[in-house]
Amino acid sequence: MIGIAVLLVLVVAVIAWRWLFPPFPDEQHVIALYAEHEQEFAALTKMIEGHCDGHLTPEATAVASRIDPRMRVVCDYDGTVRFILGVRGLITIGPERIIGLTYIPGDPARKGSVVPALGPHTQDVGNVYLRQVDNQWYIFSQNTD
């Protein structure tokens, strides 16, 4: 009986750990997610346009949840929308690395350094690196600590 209880506790602990600390998405994961949900990302961006107040409408929240329930959406004054898919680091101190997808309607050079691939140089602190995946769509990576 104790063996079953220990096994059950281990299973619950593993499930909780995977839910609380999912694997950090890599470049290929973000590309695949965009390819799979391209129309939903575009629709979500349209829903957010002109409504950059920090709160998503219930409809936009539902679309975002269908793409990835953990995804956070942030918009900027110029129409740029960031879909944050991964945050690594100690949340109480601040994230060390952020990765996701971003829609940039204007000049991407104003938002970061456009690179052909997110490689070792993306370890530089503070810089935002952008890899284009489609017209006005980029993977972004940023180290903050």
PDB file of C-alpha atoms in Angstrom:
ATOM      1  CA  MET A   1       0.000   0.000   0.000  1.00  0.00           C
ATOM      2  CA  ILE A   2       2.848   2.407   0.845  1.00  0.00           C
ATOM      3  CA  GLY A   3       4.469   1.602  -2.492  1.00  0.00           C
ATOM      4  CA  ILE A   4       1.330   2.659  -4.380  1.00  0.00           C
ATOM      5  CA  ALA A   5       1.113   5.889  -2.374  1.00  0.00           C
ATOM      6  CA  VAL A   6       4.767   6.701  -3.109  1.00  0.00           C
ATOM      7  CA  LEU A   7       4.245   5.955  -6.810  1.00  0.00           C
ATOM      8  CA  LEU A   8       1.156   8.167  -6.888  1.00  0.00           C
ATOM      9  CA  VAL A   9       3.036  11.022  -5.189  1.00  0.00           C
ATOM     10  CA  LEU A  10       5.875  10.689  -7.719  1.00  0.00           C
ATOM     11  CA  VAL A  11       3.477  10.753 -10.672  1.00  0.00           C
ATOM     12  CA  VAL A  12       1.703  13.842  -9.318  1.00  0.00           C
ATOM     13  CA  ALA A  13       5.065  15.522  -8.649  1.00  0.00           C
ATOM     14  CA  VAL A  14       6.287  14.870 -12.208  1.00  0.00           C
ATOM     15  CA  ILE A  15       3.030  16.164 -13.718  1.00  0.00           C
ATOM     16  CA  ALA A  16       3.117  19.264 -11.503  1.00  0.00           C
ATOM     17  CA  TRP A  17       6.780  19.900 -12.348  1.00  0.00           C
ATOM     18  CA  ARG A  18       6.114  19.630 -16.112  1.00  0.00           C
ATOM     19  CA  TRP A  19       3.135  21.971 -15.802  1.00  0.00           C
ATOM     20  CA  LEU A  20       4.956  24.543 -13.668  1.00  0.00           C
ATOM     21  CA  PHE A  21       8.265  24.300 -15.529  1.00  0.00           C
ATOM     22  CA  PRO A  22       7.612  23.276 -19.143  1.00  0.00           C
ATOM     23  CA  PRO A  23      10.574  22.692 -21.460  1.00  0.00           C
ATOM     24  CA  PHE A  24      11.981  25.976 -22.760  1.00  0.00           C
ATOM     25  CA  PRO A  25      10.915  26.355 -26.410  1.00  0.00           C
ATOM     26  CA  ASP A  26      13.649  26.547 -29.009  1.00  0.00           C
ATOM     27  CA  GLU A  27      13.749  28.231 -32.390  1.00  0.00           C
ATOM     28  CA  GLN A  28      12.324  25.206 -34.213  1.00  0.00           C
ATOM     29  CA  HIS A  29       9.402  24.945 -31.774  1.00  0.00           C
ATOM     30  CA  VAL A  30       8.470  28.592 -32.389  1.00  0.00           C
ATOM     31  CA  ILE A  31       8.686  28.115 -36.177  1.00  0.00           C
ATOM     32  CA  ALA A  32       6.508  24.997 -36.012  1.00  0.00           C
ATOM     33  CA  LEU A  33       3.965  26.728 -33.755  1.00  0.00           C
ATOM     34  CA  TYR A  34       3.752  29.677 -36.165  1.00  0.00           C
ATOM     35  CA  ALA A  35       3.325  27.375 -39.170  1.00  0.00           C
ATOM     36  CA  GLU A  36       0.596  25.423 -37.384  1.00  0.00           C
ATOM     37  CA  HIS A  37      -1.295  28.523 -36.173  1.00  0.00           C
ATOM     38  CA  GLU A  38      -0.394  31.170 -38.763  1.00  0.00           C
ATOM     39  CA  GLN A  39      -3.989  32.282 -39.370  1.00  0.00           C
ATOM     40  CA  GLU A  40      -4.769  32.400 -35.649  1.00  0.00           C
ATOM     41  CA  PHE A  41      -1.695  34.558 -34.980  1.00  0.00           C
ATOM     42  CA  ALA A  42      -2.787  36.921 -37.782  1.00  0.00           C
ATOM     43  CA  ALA A  43      -6.362  37.055 -36.457  1.00  0.00           C
ATOM     44  CA  LEU A  44      -5.146  37.681 -32.919  1.00  0.00           C
ATOM     45  CA  THR A  45      -2.917  40.505 -34.132  1.00  0.00           C
ATOM     46  CA  LYS A  46      -5.897  42.095 -35.910  1.00  0.00           C
ATOM     47  CA  MET A  47      -8.011  41.803 -32.739  1.00  0.00           C
ATOM     48  CA  ILE A  48      -5.324  43.586 -30.735  1.00  0.00           C
ATOM     49  CA  GLU A  49      -4.705  46.411 -33.235  1.00  0.00           C
ATOM     50  CA  GLY A  50      -5.803  49.680 -31.730  1.00  0.00           C
ATOM     51  CA  HIS A  51      -6.583  48.041 -28.374  1.00  0.00           C
ATOM     52  CA  CYS A  52      -3.163  48.039 -26.739  1.00  0.00           C
ATOM     53  CA  ASP A  53      -4.318  48.630 -23.174  1.00  0.00           C
ATOM     54  CA  GLY A  54      -2.751  45.614 -21.521  1.00  0.00           C
ATOM     55  CA  HIS A  55      -5.955  43.557 -21.465  1.00  0.00           C
ATOM     56  CA  LEU A  56      -7.148  41.106 -24.085  1.00  0.00           C
ATOM     57  CA  THR A  57     -10.812  40.794 -24.961  1.00  0.00           C
ATOM     58  CA  PRO A  58     -12.415  37.459 -24.054  1.00  0.00           C
ATOM     59  CA  GLU A  59     -12.375  36.525 -27.756  1.00  0.00           C
ATOM     60  CA  ALA A  60      -8.647  37.327 -28.070  1.00  0.00           C
ATOM     61  CA  THR A  61      -7.932  35.421 -24.856  1.00  0.00           C
ATOM     62  CA  ALA A  62      -9.710  32.364 -26.274  1.00  0.00           C
ATOM     63  CA  VAL A  63      -7.682  32.507 -29.511  1.00  0.00           C
ATOM     64  CA  ALA A  64      -4.416  32.904 -27.568  1.00  0.00           C
ATOM     65  CA  SER A  65      -5.324  29.930 -25.353  1.00  0.00           C
ATOM     66  CA  ARG A  66      -5.968  27.742 -28.404  1.00  0.00           C
ATOM     67  CA  ILE A  67      -2.468  28.519 -29.691  1.00  0.00           C
ATOM     68  CA  ASP A  68      -0.692  27.998 -26.346  1.00  0.00           C
ATOM     69  CA  PRO A  69      -2.383  28.311 -22.932  1.00  0.00           C
ATOM     70  CA  ARG A  70       0.809  29.687 -21.351  1.00  0.00           C
ATOM     71  CA  MET A  71       1.466  32.292 -24.053  1.00  0.00           C
ATOM     72  CA  ARG A  72       1.531  35.917 -22.930  1.00  0.00           C
ATOM     73  CA  VAL A  73       0.648  38.690 -25.370  1.00  0.00           C
ATOM     74  CA  VAL A  74       2.225  42.140 -25.150  1.00  0.00           C
ATOM     75  CA  CYS A  75       1.737  45.030 -27.553  1.00  0.00           C
ATOM     76  CA  ASP A  76       3.600  48.244 -28.204  1.00  0.00           C
ATOM     77  CA  TYR A  77       2.606  51.780 -29.213  1.00  0.00           C
ATOM     78  CA  ASP A  78       3.585  51.234 -32.862  1.00  0.00           C
ATOM     79  CA  GLY A  79       1.514  48.089 -33.481  1.00  0.00           C
ATOM     80  CA  THR A  80       4.243  45.599 -32.618  1.00  0.00           C
ATOM     81  CA  VAL A  81       2.796  42.533 -30.891  1.00  0.00           C
ATOM     82  CA  ARG A  82       4.919  40.063 -28.910  1.00  0.00           C
ATOM     83  CA  PHE A  83       3.739  36.537 -28.232  1.00  0.00           C
ATOM     84  CA  ILE A  84       5.933  35.367 -25.346  1.00  0.00           C
ATOM     85  CA  LEU A  85       6.275  31.585 -25.450  1.00  0.00           C
ATOM     86  CA  GLY A  86       9.126  30.941 -23.048  1.00  0.00           C
ATOM     87  CA  VAL A  87      10.600  32.644 -20.002  1.00  0.00           C
ATOM     88  CA  ARG A  88      13.576  31.149 -18.224  1.00  0.00           C
ATOM     89  CA  GLY A  89      15.026  32.436 -14.985  1.00  0.00           C
ATOM     90  CA  LEU A  90      14.073  33.365 -11.467  1.00  0.00           C
ATOM     91  CA  ILE A  91      10.789  35.189 -11.780  1.00  0.00           C
ATOM     92  CA  THR A  92      11.295  37.037  -8.469  1.00  0.00           C
ATOM     93  CA  ILE A  93      14.515  38.599  -9.736  1.00  0.00           C
ATOM     94  CA  GLY A  94      13.552  38.865 -13.385  1.00  0.00           C
ATOM     95  CA  PRO A  95      13.639  36.564 -16.371  1.00  0.00           C
ATOM     96  CA  GLU A  96      17.034  35.669 -17.740  1.00  0.00           C
ATOM     97  CA  ARG A  97      15.866  34.686 -21.225  1.00  0.00           C
ATOM     98  CA  ILE A  98      12.690  35.310 -23.187  1.00  0.00           C
ATOM     99  CA  ILE A  99      11.741  33.738 -26.510  1.00  0.00           C
ATOM    100  CA  GLY A 100       8.671  34.033 -28.673  1.00  0.00           C
ATOM    101  CA  LEU A 101       7.133  35.323 -31.848  1.00  0.00           C
ATOM    102  CA  THR A 102       6.647  38.964 -32.739  1.00  0.00           C
ATOM    103  CA  TYR A 103       4.718  40.858 -35.384  1.00  0.00           C
ATOM    104  CA  ILE A 104       6.536  44.056 -36.411  1.00  0.00           C
ATOM    105  CA  PRO A 105       4.604  46.289 -38.818  1.00  0.00           C
ATOM    106  CA  GLY A 106       7.458  48.792 -39.227  1.00  0.00           C
ATOM    107  CA  ASP A 107      11.237  48.642 -39.427  1.00  0.00           C
ATOM    108  CA  PRO A 108      12.466  45.574 -37.494  1.00  0.00           C
ATOM    109  CA  ALA A 109      15.839  47.231 -36.886  1.00  0.00           C
ATOM    110  CA  ARG A 110      14.052  49.567 -34.448  1.00  0.00           C
ATOM    111  CA  LYS A 111      13.088  46.523 -32.353  1.00  0.00           C
ATOM    112  CA  GLY A 112      16.313  44.523 -32.396  1.00  0.00           C
ATOM    113  CA  SER A 113      19.124  43.003 -34.428  1.00  0.00           C
ATOM    114  CA  VAL A 114      17.912  40.953 -37.382  1.00  0.00           C
ATOM    115  CA  VAL A 115      19.995  37.773 -37.645  1.00  0.00           C
ATOM    116  CA  PRO A 116      19.814  34.715 -39.946  1.00  0.00           C
ATOM    117  CA  ALA A 117      19.634  32.340 -36.947  1.00  0.00           C
ATOM    118  CA  LEU A 118      19.437  32.595 -33.180  1.00  0.00           C
ATOM    119  CA  GLY A 119      22.859  31.300 -32.276  1.00  0.00           C
ATOM    120  CA  PRO A 120      25.413  31.793 -29.525  1.00  0.00           C
ATOM    121  CA  HIS A 121      25.439  35.584 -29.989  1.00  0.00           C
ATOM    122  CA  THR A 122      21.940  35.651 -28.514  1.00  0.00           C
ATOM    123  CA  GLN A 123      23.596  35.200 -25.117  1.00  0.00           C
ATOM    124  CA  ASP A 124      24.453  38.933 -25.046  1.00  0.00           C
ATOM    125  CA  VAL A 125      22.591  40.618 -22.203  1.00  0.00           C
ATOM    126  CA  GLY A 126      19.981  43.206 -23.098  1.00  0.00           C
ATOM    127  CA  ASN A 127      19.991  42.798 -26.859  1.00  0.00           C
ATOM    128  CA  VAL A 128      16.914  41.625 -28.740  1.00  0.00           C
ATOM    129  CA  TYR A 129      17.608  39.284 -31.646  1.00  0.00           C
ATOM    130  CA  LEU A 130      15.101  38.752 -34.437  1.00  0.00           C
ATOM    131  CA  ARG A 131      14.978  35.957 -36.988  1.00  0.00           C
ATOM    132  CA  GLN A 132      12.466  36.481 -39.783  1.00  0.00           C
ATOM    133  CA  VAL A 133      10.017  33.618 -40.339  1.00  0.00           C
ATOM    134  CA  ASP A 134       7.497  35.392 -42.581  1.00  0.00           C
ATOM    135  CA  ASN A 135       6.621  38.858 -43.839  1.00  0.00           C
ATOM    136  CA  GLN A 136       6.638  41.057 -40.683  1.00  0.00           C
ATOM    137  CA  TRP A 137       6.853  37.981 -38.396  1.00  0.00           C
ATOM    138  CA  TYR A 138      10.001  37.223 -36.400  1.00  0.00           C
ATOM    139  CA  ILE A 139      11.197  34.907 -33.673  1.00  0.00           C
ATOM    140  CA  PHE A 140      12.653  37.036 -30.916  1.00  0.00           C
ATOM    141  CA  SER A 141      15.129  36.139 -28.223  1.00  0.00           C
ATOM    142  CA  GLN A 142      16.327  38.379 -25.421  1.00  0.00           C
ATOM    143  CA  ASN A 143      18.589  37.870 -22.421  1.00  0.00           C
ATOM    144  CA  THR A 144      17.871  40.236 -19.568  1.00  0.00           C
ATOM    145  CA  ASP A 145      20.388  39.135 -16.910  1.00  0.00           C
TER     146      ASP A 145
END
